[in-house]
mmCIF file of C-alpha atoms in Angstrom:
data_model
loop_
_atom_site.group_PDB
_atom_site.id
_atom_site.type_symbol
_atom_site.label_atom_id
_atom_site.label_comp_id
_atom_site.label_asym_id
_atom_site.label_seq_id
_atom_site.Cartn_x
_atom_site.Cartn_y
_atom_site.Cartn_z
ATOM 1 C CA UNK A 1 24.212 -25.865 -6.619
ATOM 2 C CA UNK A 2 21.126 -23.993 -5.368
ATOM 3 C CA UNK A 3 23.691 -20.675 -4.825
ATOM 4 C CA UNK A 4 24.055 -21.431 -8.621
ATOM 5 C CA UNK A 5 20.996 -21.781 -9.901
ATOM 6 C CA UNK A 6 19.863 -18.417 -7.760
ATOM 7 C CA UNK A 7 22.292 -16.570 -8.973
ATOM 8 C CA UNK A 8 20.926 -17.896 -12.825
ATOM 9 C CA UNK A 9 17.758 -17.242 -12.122
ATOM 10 C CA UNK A 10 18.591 -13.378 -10.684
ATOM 11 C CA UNK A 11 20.454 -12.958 -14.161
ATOM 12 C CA UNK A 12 17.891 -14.341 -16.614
ATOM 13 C CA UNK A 13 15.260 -12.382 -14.762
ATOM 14 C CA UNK A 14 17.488 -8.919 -15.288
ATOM 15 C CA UNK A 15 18.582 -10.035 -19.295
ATOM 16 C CA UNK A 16 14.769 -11.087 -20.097
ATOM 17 C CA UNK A 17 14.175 -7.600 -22.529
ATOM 18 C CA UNK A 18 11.695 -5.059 -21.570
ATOM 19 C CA UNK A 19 8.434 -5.804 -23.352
ATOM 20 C CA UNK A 20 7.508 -1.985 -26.084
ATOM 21 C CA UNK A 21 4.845 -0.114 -24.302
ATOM 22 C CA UNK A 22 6.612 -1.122 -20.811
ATOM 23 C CA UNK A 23 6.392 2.702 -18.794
ATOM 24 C CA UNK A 24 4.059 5.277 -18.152
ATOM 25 C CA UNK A 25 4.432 8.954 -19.128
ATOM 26 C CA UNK A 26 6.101 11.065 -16.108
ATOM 27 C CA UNK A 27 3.395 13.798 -17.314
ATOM 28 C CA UNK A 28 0.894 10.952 -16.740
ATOM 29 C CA UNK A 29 1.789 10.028 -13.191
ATOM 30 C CA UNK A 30 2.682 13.962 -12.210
ATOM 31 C CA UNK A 31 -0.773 14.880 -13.748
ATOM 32 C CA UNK A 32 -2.756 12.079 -11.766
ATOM 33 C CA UNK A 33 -0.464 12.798 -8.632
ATOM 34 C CA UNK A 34 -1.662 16.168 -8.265
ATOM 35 C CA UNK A 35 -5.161 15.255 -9.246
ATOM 36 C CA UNK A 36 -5.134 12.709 -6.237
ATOM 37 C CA UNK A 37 -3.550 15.045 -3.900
ATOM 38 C CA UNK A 38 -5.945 17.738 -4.249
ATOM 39 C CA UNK A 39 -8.760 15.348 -3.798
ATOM 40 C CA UNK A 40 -7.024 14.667 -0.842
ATOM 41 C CA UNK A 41 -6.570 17.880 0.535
ATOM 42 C CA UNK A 42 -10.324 19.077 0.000
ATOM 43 C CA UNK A 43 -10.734 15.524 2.252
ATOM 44 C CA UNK A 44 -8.212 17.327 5.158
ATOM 45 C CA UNK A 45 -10.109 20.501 4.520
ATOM 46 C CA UNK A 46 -13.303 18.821 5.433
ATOM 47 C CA UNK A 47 -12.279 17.343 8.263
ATOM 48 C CA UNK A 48 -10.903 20.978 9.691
ATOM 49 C CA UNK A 49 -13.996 22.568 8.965
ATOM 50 C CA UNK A 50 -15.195 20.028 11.771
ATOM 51 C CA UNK A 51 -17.881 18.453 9.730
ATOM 52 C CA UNK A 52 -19.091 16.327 12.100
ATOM 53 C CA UNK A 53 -18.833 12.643 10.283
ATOM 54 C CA UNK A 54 -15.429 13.506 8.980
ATOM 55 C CA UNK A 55 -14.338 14.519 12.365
ATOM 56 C CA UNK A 56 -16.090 11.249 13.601
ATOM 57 C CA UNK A 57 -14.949 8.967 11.632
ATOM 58 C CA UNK A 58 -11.173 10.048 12.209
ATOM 59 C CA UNK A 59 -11.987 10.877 16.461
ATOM 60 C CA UNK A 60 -13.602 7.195 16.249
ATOM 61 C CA UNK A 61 -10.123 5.899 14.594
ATOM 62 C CA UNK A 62 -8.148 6.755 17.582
ATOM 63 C CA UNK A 63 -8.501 10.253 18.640
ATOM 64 C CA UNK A 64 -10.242 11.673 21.520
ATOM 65 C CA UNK A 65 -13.484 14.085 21.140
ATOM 66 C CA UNK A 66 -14.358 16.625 23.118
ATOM 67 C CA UNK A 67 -16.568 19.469 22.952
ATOM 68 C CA UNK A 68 -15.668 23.297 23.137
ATOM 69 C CA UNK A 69 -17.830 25.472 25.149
ATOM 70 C CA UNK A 70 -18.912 26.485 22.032
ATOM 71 C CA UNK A 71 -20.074 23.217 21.207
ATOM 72 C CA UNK A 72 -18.338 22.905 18.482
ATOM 73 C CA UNK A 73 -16.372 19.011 17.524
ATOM 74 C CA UNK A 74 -12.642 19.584 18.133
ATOM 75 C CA UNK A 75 -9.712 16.724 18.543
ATOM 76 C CA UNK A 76 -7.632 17.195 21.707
ATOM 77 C CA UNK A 77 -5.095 17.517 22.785
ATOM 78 C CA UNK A 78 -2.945 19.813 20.015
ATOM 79 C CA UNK A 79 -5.236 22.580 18.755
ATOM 80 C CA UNK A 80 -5.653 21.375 14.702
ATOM 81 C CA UNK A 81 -6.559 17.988 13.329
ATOM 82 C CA UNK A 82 -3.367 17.387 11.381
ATOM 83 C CA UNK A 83 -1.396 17.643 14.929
ATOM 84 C CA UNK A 84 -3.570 14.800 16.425
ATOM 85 C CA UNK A 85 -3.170 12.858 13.509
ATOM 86 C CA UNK A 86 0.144 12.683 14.273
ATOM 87 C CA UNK A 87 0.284 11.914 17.610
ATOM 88 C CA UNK A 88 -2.765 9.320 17.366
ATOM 89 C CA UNK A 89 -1.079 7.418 14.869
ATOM 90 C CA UNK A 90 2.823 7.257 14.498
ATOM 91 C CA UNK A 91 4.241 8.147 11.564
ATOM 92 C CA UNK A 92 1.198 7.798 10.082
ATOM 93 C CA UNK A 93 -1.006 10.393 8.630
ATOM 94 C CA UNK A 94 -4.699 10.713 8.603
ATOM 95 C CA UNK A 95 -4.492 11.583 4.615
ATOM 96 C CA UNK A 96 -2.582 7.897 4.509
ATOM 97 C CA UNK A 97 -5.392 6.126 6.158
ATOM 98 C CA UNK A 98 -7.429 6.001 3.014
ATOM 99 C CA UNK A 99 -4.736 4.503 1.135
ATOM 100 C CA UNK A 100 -4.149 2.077 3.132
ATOM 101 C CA UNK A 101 -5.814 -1.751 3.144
ATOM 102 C CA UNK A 102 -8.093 -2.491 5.658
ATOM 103 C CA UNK A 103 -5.558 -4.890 7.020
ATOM 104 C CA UNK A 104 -2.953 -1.933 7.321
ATOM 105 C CA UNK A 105 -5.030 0.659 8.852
ATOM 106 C CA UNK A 106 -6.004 -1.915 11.751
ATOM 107 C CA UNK A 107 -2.492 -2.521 12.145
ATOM 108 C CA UNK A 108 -1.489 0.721 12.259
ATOM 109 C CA UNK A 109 -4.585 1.589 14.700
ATOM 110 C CA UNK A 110 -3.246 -1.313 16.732
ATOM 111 C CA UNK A 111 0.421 -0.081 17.022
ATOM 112 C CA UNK A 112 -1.435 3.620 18.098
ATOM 113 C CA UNK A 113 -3.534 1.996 20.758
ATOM 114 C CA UNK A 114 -0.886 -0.349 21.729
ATOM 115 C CA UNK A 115 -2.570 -3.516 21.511
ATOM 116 C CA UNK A 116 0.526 -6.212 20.954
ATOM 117 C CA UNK A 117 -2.361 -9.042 19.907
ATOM 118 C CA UNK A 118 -5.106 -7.588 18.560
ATOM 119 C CA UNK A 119 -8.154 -10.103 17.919
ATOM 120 C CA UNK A 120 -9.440 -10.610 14.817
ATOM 121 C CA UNK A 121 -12.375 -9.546 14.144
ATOM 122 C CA UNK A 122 -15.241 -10.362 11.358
ATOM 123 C CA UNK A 123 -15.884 -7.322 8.943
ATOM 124 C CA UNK A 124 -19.435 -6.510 8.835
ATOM 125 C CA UNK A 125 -19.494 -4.341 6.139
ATOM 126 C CA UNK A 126 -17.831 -1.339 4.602
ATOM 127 C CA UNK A 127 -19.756 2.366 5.525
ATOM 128 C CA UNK A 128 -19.299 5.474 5.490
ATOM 129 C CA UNK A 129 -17.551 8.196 7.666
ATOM 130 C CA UNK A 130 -20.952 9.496 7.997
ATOM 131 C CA UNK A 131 -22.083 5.714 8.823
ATOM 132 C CA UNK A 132 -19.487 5.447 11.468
ATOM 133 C CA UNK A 133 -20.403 8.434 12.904
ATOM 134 C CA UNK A 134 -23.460 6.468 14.138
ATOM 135 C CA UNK A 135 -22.828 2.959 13.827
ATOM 136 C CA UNK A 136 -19.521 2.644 15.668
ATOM 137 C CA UNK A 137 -20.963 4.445 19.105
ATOM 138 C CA UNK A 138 -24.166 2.329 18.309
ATOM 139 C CA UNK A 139 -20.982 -1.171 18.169
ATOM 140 C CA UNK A 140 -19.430 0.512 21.404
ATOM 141 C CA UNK A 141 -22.417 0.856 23.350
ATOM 142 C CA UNK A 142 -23.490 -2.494 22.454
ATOM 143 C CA UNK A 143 -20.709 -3.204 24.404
ATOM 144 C CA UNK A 144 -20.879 -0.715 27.424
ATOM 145 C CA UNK A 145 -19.210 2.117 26.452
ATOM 146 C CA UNK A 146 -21.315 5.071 26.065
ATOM 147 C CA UNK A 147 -20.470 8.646 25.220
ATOM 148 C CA UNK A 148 -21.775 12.107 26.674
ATOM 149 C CA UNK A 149 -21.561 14.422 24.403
ATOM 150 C CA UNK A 150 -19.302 12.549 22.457
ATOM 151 C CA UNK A 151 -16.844 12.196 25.335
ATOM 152 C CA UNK A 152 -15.792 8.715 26.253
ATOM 153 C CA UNK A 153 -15.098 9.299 29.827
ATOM 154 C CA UNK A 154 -12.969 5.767 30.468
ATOM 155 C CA UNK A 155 -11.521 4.684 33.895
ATOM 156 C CA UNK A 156 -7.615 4.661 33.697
ATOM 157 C CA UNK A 157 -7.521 1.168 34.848
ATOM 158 C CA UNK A 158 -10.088 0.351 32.031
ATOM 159 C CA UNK A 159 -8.269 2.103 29.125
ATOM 160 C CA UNK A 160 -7.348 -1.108 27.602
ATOM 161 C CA UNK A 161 -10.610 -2.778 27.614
ATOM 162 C CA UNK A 162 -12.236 0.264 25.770
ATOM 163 C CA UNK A 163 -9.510 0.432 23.236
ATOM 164 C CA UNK A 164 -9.674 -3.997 22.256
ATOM 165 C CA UNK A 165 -13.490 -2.596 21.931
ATOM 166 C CA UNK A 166 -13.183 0.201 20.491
ATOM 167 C CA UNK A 167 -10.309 -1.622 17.878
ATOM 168 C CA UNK A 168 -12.968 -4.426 17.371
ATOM 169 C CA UNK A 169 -16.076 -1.938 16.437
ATOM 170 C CA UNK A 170 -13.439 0.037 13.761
ATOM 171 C CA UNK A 171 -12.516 -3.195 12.319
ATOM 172 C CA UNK A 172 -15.466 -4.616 11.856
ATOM 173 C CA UNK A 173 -17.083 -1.383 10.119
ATOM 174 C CA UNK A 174 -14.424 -0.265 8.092
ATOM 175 C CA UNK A 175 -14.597 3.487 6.878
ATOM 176 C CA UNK A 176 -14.261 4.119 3.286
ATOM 177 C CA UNK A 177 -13.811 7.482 1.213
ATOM 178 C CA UNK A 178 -15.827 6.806 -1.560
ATOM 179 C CA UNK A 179 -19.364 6.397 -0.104
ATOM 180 C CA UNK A 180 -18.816 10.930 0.796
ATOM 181 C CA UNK A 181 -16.885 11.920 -1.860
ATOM 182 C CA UNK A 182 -18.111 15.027 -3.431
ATOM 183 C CA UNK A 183 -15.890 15.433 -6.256
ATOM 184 C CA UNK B 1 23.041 15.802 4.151
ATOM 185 C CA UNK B 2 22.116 13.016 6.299
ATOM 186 C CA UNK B 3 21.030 9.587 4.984
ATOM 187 C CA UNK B 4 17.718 10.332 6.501
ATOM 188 C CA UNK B 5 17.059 13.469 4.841
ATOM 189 C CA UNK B 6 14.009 13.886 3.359
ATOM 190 C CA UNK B 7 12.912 15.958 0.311
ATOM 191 C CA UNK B 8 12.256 19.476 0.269
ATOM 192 C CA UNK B 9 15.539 20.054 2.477
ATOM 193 C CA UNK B 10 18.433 22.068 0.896
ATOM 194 C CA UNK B 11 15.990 22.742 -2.268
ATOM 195 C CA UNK B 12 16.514 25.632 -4.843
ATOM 196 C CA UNK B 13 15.381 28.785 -3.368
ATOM 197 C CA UNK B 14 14.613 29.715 -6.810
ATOM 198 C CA UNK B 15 11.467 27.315 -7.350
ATOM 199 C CA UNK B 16 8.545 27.261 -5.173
ATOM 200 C CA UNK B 17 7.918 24.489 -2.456
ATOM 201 C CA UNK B 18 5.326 22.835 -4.922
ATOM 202 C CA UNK B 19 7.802 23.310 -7.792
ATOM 203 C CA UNK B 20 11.144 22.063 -5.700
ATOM 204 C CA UNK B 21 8.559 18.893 -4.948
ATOM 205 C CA UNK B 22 7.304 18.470 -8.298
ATOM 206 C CA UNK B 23 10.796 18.881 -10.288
ATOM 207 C CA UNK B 24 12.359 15.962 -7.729
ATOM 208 C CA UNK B 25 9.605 13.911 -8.343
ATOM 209 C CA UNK B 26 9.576 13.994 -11.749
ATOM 210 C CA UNK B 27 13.242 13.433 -12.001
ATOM 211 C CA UNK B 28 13.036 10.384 -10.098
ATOM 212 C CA UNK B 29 10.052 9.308 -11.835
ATOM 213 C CA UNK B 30 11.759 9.545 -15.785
ATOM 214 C CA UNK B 31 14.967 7.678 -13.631
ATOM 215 C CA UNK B 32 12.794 5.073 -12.022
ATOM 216 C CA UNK B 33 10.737 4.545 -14.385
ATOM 217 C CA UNK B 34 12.249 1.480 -16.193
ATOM 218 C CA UNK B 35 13.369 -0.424 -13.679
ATOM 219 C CA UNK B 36 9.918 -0.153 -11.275
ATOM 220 C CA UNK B 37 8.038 -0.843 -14.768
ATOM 221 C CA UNK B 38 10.066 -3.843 -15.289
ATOM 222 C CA UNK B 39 9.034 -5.137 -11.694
ATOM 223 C CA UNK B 40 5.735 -4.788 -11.985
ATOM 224 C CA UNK B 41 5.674 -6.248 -15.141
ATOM 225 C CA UNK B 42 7.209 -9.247 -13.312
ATOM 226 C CA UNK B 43 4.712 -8.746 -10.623
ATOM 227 C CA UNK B 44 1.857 -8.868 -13.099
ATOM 228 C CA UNK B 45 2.857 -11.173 -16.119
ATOM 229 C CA UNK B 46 1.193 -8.894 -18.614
ATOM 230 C CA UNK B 47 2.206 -5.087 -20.059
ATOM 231 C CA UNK B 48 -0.969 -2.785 -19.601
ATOM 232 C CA UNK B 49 -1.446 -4.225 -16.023
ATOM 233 C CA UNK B 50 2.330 -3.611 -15.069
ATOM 234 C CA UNK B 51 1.304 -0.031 -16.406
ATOM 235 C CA UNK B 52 -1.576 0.595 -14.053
ATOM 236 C CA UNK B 53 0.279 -0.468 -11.162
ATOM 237 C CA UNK B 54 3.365 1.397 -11.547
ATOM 238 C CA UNK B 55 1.132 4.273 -12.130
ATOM 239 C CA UNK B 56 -1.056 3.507 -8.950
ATOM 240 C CA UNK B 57 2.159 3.484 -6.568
ATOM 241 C CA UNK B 58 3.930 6.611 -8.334
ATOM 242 C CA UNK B 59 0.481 8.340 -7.776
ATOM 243 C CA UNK B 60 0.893 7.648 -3.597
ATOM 244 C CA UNK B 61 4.830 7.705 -3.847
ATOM 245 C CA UNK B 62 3.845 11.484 -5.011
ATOM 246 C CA UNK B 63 1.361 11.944 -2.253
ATOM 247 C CA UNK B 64 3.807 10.683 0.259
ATOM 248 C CA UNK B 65 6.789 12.371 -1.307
ATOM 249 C CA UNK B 66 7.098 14.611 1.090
ATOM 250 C CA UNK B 67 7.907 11.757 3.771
ATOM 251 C CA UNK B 68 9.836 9.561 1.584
ATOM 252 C CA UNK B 69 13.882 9.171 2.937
ATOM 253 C CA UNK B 70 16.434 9.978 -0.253
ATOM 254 C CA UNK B 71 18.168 7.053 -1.251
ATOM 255 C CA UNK B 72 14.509 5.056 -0.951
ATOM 256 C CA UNK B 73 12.383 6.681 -3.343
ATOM 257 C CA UNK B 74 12.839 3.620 -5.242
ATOM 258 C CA UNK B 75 12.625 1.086 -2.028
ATOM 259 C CA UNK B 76 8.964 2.884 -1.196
ATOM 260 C CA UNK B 77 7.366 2.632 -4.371
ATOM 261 C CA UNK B 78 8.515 -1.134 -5.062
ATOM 262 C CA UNK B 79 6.871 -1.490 -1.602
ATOM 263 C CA UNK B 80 3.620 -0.024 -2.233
ATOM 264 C CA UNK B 81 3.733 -1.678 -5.525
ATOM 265 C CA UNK B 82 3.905 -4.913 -3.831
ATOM 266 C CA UNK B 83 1.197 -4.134 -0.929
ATOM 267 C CA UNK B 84 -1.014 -2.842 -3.884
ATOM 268 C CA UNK B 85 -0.662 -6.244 -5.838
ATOM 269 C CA UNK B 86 -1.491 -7.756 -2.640
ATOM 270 C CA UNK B 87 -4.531 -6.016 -2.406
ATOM 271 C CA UNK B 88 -5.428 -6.652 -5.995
ATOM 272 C CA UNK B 89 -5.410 -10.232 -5.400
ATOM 273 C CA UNK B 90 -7.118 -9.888 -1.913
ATOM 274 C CA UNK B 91 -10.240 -8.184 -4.036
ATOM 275 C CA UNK B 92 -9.959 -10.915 -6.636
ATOM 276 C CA UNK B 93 -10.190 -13.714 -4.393
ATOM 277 C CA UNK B 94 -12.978 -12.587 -2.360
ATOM 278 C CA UNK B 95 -14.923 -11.985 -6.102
ATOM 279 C CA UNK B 96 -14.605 -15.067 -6.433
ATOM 280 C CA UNK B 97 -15.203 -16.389 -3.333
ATOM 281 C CA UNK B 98 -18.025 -14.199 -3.155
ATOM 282 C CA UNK B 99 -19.381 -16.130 -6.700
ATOM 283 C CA UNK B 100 -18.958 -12.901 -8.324
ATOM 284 C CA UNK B 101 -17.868 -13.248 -12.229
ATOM 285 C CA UNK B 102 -14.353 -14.241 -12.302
ATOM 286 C CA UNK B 103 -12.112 -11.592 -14.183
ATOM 287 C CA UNK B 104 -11.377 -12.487 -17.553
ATOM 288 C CA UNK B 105 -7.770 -13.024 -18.364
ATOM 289 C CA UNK B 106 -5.650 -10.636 -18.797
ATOM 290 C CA UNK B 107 -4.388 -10.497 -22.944
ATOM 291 C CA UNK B 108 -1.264 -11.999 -23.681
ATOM 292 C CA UNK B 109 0.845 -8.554 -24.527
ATOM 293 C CA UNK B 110 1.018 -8.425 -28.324
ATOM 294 C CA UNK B 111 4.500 -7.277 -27.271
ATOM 295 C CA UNK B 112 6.112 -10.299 -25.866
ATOM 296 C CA UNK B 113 7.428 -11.279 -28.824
ATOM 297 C CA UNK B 114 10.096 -13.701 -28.581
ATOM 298 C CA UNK B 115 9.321 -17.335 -27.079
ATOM 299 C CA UNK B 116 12.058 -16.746 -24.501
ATOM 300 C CA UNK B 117 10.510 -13.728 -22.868
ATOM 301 C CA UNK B 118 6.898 -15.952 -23.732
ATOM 302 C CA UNK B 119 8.426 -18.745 -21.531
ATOM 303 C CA UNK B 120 9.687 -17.087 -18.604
ATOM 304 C CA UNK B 121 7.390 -14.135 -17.889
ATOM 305 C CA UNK B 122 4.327 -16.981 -18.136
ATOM 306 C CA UNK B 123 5.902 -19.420 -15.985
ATOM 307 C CA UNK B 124 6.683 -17.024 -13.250
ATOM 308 C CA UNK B 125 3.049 -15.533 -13.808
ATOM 309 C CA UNK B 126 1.785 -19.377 -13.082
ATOM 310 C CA UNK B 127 3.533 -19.122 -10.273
ATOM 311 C CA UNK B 128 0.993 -18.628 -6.704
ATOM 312 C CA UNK B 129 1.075 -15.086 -6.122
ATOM 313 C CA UNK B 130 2.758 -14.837 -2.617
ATOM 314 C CA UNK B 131 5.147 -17.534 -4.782
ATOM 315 C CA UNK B 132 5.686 -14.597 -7.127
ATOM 316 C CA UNK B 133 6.438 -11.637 -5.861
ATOM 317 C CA UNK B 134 9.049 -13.746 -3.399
ATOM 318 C CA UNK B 135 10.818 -14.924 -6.607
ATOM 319 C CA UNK B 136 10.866 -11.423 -7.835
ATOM 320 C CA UNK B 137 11.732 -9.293 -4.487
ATOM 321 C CA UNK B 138 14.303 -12.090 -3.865
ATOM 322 C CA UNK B 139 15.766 -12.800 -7.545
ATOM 323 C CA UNK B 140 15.216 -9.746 -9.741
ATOM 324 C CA UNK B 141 15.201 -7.182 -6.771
ATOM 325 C CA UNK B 142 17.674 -8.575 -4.931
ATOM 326 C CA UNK B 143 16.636 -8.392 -1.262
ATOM 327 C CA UNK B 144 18.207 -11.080 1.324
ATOM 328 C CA UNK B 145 15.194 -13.388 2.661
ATOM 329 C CA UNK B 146 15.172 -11.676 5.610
ATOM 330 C CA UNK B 147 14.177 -8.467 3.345
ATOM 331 C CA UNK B 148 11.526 -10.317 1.715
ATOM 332 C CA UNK B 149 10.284 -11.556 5.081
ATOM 333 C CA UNK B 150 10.148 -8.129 6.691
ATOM 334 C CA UNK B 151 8.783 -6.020 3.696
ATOM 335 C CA UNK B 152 6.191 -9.039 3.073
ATOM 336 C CA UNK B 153 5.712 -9.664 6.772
ATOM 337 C CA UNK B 154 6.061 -13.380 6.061
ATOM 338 C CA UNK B 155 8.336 -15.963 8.391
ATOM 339 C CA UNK B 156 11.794 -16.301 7.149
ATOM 340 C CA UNK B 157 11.024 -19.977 6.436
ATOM 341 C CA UNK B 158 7.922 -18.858 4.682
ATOM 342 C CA UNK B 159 10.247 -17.227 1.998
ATOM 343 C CA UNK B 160 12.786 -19.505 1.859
ATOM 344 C CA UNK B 161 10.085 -21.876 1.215
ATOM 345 C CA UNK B 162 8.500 -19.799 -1.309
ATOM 346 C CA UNK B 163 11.677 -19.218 -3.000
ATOM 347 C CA UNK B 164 12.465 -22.850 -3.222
ATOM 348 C CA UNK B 165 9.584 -23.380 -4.796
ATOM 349 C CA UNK B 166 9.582 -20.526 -7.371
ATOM 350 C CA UNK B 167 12.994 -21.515 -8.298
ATOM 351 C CA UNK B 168 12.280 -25.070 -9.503
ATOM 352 C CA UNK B 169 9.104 -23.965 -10.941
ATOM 353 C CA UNK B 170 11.238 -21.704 -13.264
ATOM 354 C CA UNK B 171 14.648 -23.398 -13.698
ATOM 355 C CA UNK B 172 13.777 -24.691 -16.954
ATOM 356 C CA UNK B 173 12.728 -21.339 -18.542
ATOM 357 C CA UNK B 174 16.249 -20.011 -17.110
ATOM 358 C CA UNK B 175 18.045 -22.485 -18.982
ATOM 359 C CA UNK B 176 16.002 -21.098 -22.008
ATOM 360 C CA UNK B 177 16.826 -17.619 -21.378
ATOM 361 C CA UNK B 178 20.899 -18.549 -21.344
ATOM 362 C CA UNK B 179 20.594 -20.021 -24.627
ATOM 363 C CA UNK B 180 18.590 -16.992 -25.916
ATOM 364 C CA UNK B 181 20.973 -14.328 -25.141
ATOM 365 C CA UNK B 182 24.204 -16.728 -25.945
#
């Protein structure tokens, strides 16, 4: 009976007409699609010129910072950021992250630092990558991890301490586009 | 070709790698385009919101295109459809929770023009949303529960629950729609 009335339901749902004005134009959604892409790209191209809160804010996700001999921001270990992107977060992208929901980036920032339970965690308030660039050290030495020149140097055997901390200071800041867009 | 080919591979050495991307994406949008439109609409209850949020997840399906298996062009974008409804309703709730202005309801489409379509497209828009987009990912998409349950990351018994309930909430509007299209 319930087989039946499934199976009734699945067919009324597919013979119910299409309402007029149901669709967008393909020329619509290709035209927006490469709007949105190059915004996203000049994004990526910010973040390889190393400004410093762009770099930040993605280092601060769940890559690793460390300082040239120039001085210079760079992500280790591959040489360019899209590389680390990759291997921070598989099979995600860096470019993804800002389409993501809040709830989806932690989990995905989770699965990269390998936390099978991660707590949950109160959010603050939204900021900026420039924000984070400040606020989330400021979260992480509230909580005893401090950076030399922007170098978390962590014990091996405390690696998974720093990274419930470090998962709990991202979550409860998260970092939005919006607030640096230049467009 | 393997099944988990993705695009760009074996493309026309004629077009560029922007054009090879563009022309595939545009030729699954115009095939796509009616049935994803016709689960959102389900998704949303109402015409111009269906619109926008077909047109939000084509936007990342084309940002992501690059990354998206053949055969689940289709499969992605009814996913990020869903998460993106999800998220719509997230935002709504905490506006209200927040004692923000509620959001006026959406129109009744002009276009739903027949008490049949009236009857079933409001009932399953009365429906809770989780509710919802079970009935429609289980019923018009047809996805086992277990699909529903991973792609919604809900417990199986959550959806079979869900579905359940969706089912008796609508059974009297599917009785309508037989007698419509008799």
């Amino acid at each position: 009976m319930m087989h039946t009335d499934e199976i009734r339901l699945g067919d009324a749902l597919h013979s119910v007409p299409s309402p007029p004005g149901l669709g967008v134009p393909t020329d619509d959604v290709l035209a927006q699609g490469k709007r949105t892409r190059r915004r996203k790209t000049a994004v990526t191209t910010s973040m390889t010129t190393l400004s410093v809160a762009s770099v930040a804010a993605a280092a601060l996700w769940g890559g690793q910072l460390l300082l040239h001999d120039s001085g210079a921001p760079t992500v280790v270990p591959a040489g360019d950021v899209t590389d680390v992107e990759e291997h921070t977060y598989p099979g995600v992208h860096v470019e993804d992250i800002y389409d993501m929901t809040h709830a989806e980036q932690m989990a995905s920032l989770a699965e990269s630092m390998g936390l099978e339970d991660p707590p949950e965690v109160d959010i603050i308030r939204e900021i900026s990558p420039a924000e984070a660039n400040v606020l989330i050290p400021e979260c992480l030495a509230e909580k005893g991890w401090t950076a030399e020149d922007r170098v978390y140097s962590i014990p091996t055997d405390q690696e998974q301490a720093f990274s419930l901390d470090r998962y709990s200071c991202v979550a409860a800041y998260p970092v939005i586009q919006e607030r640096t867009t230049t467009e | 070709m393997s099944h988990d080919a993705v695009h760009g591979e074996g493309s026309d050495p004629m077009l560029s790698g922007k054009a090879q991307r563009d022309a595939e994406f545009t030729s699954f949008v115009s095939a796509a385009m009616p049935e994803l439109s016709r689960i959102a609409w389900f998704l949303t209850g109402e015409v111009h919101s269906a619109n926008e949020l077909v047109q939000a997840a084509l936007v990342k399906t084309y940002v992501a295109w690059g990354r998206v298996r053949r055969g689940e062009e289709i499969a992605f974008t009814r996913r990020v459809m869903v998460n993106h409804r999800t998220d719509q309703w997230r935002r709504k709730r905490r506006e209200v929770l927040s004692g923000e202005p509620r959001e006026t309801p959406a129109q009744q489409s002009q276009v739903d023009d027949t008490d049949v379509i009236d009857g079933l497209v409001r009932a399953l828009k009365t429906l809770p949303d989780k509710q919802r987009r079970v009935v429609v990912l289980r019923y018009y998409c047809d996805l086992s529960e277990k699909q529903v349950a991973e792609e919604m990351k809900m417990s199986l018994s959550a959806v079979k629950s869900a579905a359940s309930r969706g089912l008796s909430a609508l059974r009297e509007h599917v009785t309508e729609v037989e007698e419509w299209a008799r």
